[in-house]
Coordinates of C-alpha atoms in Angstrom, one line a residue:
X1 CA 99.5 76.6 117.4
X2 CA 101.3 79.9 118.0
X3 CA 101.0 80.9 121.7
X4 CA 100.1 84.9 122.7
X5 CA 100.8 86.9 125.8
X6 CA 97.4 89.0 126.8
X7 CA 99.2 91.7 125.4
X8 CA 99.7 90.4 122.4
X9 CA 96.7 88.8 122.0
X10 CA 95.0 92.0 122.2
X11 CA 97.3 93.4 119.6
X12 CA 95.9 90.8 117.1
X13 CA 92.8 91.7 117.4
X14 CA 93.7 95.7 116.7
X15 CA 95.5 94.0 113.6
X16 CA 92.6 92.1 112.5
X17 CA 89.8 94.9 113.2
X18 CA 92.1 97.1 111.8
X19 CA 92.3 95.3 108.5
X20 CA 88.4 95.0 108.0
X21 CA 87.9 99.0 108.3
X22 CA 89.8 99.4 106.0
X23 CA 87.3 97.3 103.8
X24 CA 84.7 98.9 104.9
X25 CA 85.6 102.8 105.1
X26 CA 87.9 104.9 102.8
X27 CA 91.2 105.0 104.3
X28 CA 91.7 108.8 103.6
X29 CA 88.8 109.5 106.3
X30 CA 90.8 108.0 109.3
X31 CA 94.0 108.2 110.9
X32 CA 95.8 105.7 113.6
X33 CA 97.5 107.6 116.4
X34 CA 98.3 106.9 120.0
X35 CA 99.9 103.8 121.3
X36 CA 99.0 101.5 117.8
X37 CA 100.6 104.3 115.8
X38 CA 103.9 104.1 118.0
X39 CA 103.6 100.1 118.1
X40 CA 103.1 99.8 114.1
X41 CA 105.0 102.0 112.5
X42 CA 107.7 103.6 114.6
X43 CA 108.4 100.3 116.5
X44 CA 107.6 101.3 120.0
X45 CA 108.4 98.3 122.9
X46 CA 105.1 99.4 125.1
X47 CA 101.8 97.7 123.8
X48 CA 98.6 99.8 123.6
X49 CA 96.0 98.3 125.5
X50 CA 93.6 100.1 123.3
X51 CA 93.0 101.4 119.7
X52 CA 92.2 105.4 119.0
X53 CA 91.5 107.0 115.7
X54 CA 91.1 110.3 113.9
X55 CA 88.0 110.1 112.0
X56 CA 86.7 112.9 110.0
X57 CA 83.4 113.1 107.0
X58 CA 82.0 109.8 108.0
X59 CA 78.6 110.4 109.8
X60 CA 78.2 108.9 113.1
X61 CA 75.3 106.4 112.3
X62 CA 77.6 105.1 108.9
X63 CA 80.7 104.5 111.5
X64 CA 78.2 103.0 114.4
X65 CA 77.0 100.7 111.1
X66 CA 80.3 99.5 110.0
X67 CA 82.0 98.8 113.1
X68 CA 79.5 97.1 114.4
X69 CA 78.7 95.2 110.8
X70 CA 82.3 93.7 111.4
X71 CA 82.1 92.6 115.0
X72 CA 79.3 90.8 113.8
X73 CA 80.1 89.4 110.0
X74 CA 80.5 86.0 110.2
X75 CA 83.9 86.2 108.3
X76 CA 85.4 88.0 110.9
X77 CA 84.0 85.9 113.3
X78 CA 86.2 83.3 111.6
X79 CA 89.2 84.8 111.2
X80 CA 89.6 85.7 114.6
X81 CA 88.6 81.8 115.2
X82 CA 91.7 81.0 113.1
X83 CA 94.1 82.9 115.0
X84 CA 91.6 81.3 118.2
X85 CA 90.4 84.3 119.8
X86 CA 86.6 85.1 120.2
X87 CA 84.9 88.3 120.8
X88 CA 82.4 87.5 124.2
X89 CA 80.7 90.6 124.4
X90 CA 80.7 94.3 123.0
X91 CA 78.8 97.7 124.1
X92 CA 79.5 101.2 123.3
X93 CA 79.3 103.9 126.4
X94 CA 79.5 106.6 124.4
X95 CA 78.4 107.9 121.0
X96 CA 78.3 111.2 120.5
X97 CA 78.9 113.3 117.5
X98 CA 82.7 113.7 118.5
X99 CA 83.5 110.4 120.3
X100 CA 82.2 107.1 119.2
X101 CA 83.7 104.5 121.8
X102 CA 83.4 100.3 121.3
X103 CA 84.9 98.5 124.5
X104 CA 85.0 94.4 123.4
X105 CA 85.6 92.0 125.8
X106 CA 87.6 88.6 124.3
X107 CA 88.6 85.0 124.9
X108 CA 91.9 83.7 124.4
X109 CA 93.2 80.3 125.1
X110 CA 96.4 82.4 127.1
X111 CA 94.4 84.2 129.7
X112 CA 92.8 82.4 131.9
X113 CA 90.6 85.9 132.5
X114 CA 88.7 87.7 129.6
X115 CA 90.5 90.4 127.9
X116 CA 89.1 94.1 127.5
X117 CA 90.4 96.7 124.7
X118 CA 88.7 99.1 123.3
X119 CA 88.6 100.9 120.3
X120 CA 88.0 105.1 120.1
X121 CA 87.2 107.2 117.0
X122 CA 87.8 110.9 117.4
X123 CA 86.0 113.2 115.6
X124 CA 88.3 115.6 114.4
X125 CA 90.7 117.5 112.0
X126 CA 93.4 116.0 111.6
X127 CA 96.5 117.2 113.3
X128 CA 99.6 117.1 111.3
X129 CA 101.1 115.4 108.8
X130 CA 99.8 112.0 108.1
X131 CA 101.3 108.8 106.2
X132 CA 99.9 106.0 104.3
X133 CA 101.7 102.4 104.4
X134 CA 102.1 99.4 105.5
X135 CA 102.3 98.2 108.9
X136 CA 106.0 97.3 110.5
X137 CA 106.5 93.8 108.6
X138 CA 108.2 92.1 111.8
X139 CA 105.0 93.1 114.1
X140 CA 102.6 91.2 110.7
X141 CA 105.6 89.0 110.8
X142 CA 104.5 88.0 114.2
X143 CA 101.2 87.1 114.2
X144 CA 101.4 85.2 110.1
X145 CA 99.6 88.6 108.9
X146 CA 99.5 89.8 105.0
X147 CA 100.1 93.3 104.7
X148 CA 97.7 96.1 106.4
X149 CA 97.9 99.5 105.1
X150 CA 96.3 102.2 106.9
X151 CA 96.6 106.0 107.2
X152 CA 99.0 107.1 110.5
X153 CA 100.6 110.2 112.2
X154 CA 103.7 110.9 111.0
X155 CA 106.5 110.3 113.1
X156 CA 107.3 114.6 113.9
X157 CA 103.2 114.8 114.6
X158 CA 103.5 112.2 116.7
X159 CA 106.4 114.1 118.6
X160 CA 103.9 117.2 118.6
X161 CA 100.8 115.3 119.9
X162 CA 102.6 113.7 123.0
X163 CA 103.9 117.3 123.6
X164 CA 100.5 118.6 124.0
X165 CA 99.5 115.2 125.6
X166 CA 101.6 116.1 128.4
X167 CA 100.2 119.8 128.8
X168 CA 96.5 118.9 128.3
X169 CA 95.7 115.5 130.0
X170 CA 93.8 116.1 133.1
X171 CA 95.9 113.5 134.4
X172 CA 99.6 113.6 133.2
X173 CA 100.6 109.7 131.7
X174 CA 103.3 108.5 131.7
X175 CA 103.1 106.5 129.2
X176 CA 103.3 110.2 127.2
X177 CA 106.7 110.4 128.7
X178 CA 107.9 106.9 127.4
X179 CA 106.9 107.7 124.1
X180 CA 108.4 110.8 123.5
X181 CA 111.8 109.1 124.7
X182 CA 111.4 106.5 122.3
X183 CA 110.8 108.8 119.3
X184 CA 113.7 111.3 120.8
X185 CA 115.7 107.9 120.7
X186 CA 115.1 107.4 116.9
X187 CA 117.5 109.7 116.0
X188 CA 114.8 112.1 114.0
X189 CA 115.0 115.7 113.9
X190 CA 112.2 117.4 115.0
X191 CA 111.1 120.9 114.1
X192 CA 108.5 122.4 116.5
X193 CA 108.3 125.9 114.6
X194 CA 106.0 128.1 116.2
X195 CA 102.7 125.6 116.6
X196 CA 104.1 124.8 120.6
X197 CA 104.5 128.0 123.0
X198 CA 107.4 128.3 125.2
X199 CA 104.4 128.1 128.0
X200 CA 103.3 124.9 126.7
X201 CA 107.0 123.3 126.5
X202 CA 107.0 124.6 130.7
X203 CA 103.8 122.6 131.3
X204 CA 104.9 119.7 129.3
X205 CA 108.7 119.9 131.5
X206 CA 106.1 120.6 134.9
X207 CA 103.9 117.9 134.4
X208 CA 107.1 115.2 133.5
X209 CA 108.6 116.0 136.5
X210 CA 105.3 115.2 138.3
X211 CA 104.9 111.3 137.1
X212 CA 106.5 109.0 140.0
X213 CA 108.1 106.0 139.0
X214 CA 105.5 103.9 140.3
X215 CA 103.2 105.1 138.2
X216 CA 105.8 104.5 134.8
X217 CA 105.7 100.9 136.6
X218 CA 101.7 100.6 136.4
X219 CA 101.5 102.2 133.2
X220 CA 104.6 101.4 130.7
X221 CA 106.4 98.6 132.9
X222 CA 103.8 96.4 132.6
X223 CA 103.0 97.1 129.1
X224 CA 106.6 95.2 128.0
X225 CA 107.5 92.0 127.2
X226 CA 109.0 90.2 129.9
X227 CA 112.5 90.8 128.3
X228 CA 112.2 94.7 128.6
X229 CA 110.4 94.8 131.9
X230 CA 113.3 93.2 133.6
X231 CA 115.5 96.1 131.9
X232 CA 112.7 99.1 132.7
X233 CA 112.2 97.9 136.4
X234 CA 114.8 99.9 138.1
X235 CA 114.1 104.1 138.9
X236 CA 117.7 105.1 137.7
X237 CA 116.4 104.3 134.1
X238 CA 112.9 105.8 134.5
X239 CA 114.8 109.3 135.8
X240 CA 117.5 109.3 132.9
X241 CA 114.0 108.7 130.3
X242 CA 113.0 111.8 131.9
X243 CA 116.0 113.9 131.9
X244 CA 116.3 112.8 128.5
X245 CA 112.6 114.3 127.5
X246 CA 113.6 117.4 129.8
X247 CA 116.6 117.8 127.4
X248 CA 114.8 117.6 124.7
X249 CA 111.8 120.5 125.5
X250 CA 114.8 122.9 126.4
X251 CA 116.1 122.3 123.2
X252 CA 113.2 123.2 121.5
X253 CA 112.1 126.3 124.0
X254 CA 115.8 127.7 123.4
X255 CA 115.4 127.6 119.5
X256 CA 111.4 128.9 119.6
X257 CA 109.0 132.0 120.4

């Protein structure tokens, strides 16, 4: 039997569930962004402790119907079984014509506590460019997984999104930070045009600045594997990630309006 960190325990079951929407729902009505987008496709280090989607024409009763149709299908029951995990509970705080929120609560043989993820669909345009393919082969490689193909963010939206991440939270992240260093580290080249204001790259550079390293501790750090938390844990690199994000918003102020 193949043995799971929490983490990655609850990464199997965004896998799994991930794979039965797509079953159930046309693929070109949703869109995986946030943490799972970085994680799957554009091989982010941090784990996502939950699951968010762009959702757009499917009515809110029809997605309440199907998600909860596949938390409670036997077959899926069983498949989670295989890969021995068990959902213990579900409930869903809010459902409202623009958010539709599950939080599920699971058993794993590695945690000797229950796990909690939740999964958020967003309903929205979509914003940007999107992608359809296949998940990263070495994460399915991981967990014994067939191929799951879903619609994503593109790698330059994703770059835009955690821009305006860092302007709009109410509460800056910095896991927003992380993730723009990690796709500023993949080497692509990223054209803002005229959809970010020079006021908005200020907030974004502002609201970087504000993020202690404590708090990249609490909120990347210990999203890691053990591996990359010993390399992360030290507030030299955790002020050269931000310089580096600093760098790159000048850049792109410089060149725009």
């Amino acid at each position: 039997m193949k043995t799971y960190n929490p983490r990655q325990s609850v990464e199997l079951f965004h896998l799994l569930f991930l794979s039965q929407l797509g079953r159930k729902l046309d693929k070109k009505f949703y869109a995986l962004k946030g943490g799972c987008n970085m994680r799957f496709y554009f091989n982010s280090i941090r784990y996502s402790e939950d699951m968010d989607i762009d959702i757009q024409t499917v009515g809110k009763e029809t997605l309440f119907k199907n998600v909860n149709q596949i938390f409670g299908s036997t077959p899926f029951k069983n498949i989670l079984k295989t890969h021995n995990l068990e959902i213990l509970s579900t409930s869903t705080p809010k459902q409202t014509s623009t958010t539709q929120r599950w939080k599920i609560l699971l058993k794993s043989p590695f945690s000797v506590i229950p796990l909690n993820t939740k999964i958020e669909f967003s309903r929205r345009e979509f914003h940007g460019e999107m992608d359809f393919e296949s998940i990263t082969p070495q994460i399915l490689k991981q967990y014994s997984l067939m191929p799951i193909m879903a619609n994503h963010y593109s790698i330059e939206s994703m770059y835009k999104q955690k821009i305006l991440a860092l302007v709009g939270r109410t509460e800056t992240q910095a896991r927003d930070i992380f993730d723009l260093y990690l796709l500023i580290s993949s080497g692509s080249n990223f054209q803002l045009n005229d959809e970010i204001t020079n006021e908005q790259l200020s907030l974004a550079k502002e609201n970087a600045l504000s993020v202690s390293f404590s708090d990249f501790t609490g909120q990347v750090v210990a999203y890691l594997s053990e591996d990359y938390q010993t390399q992360y844990s030290d507030e030299s690199v955790w002020n050269n990630i931000v310089m580096n994000v600093l760098q790159s918003l000048d850049n792109y102020k410089n060149d725009s309006n």
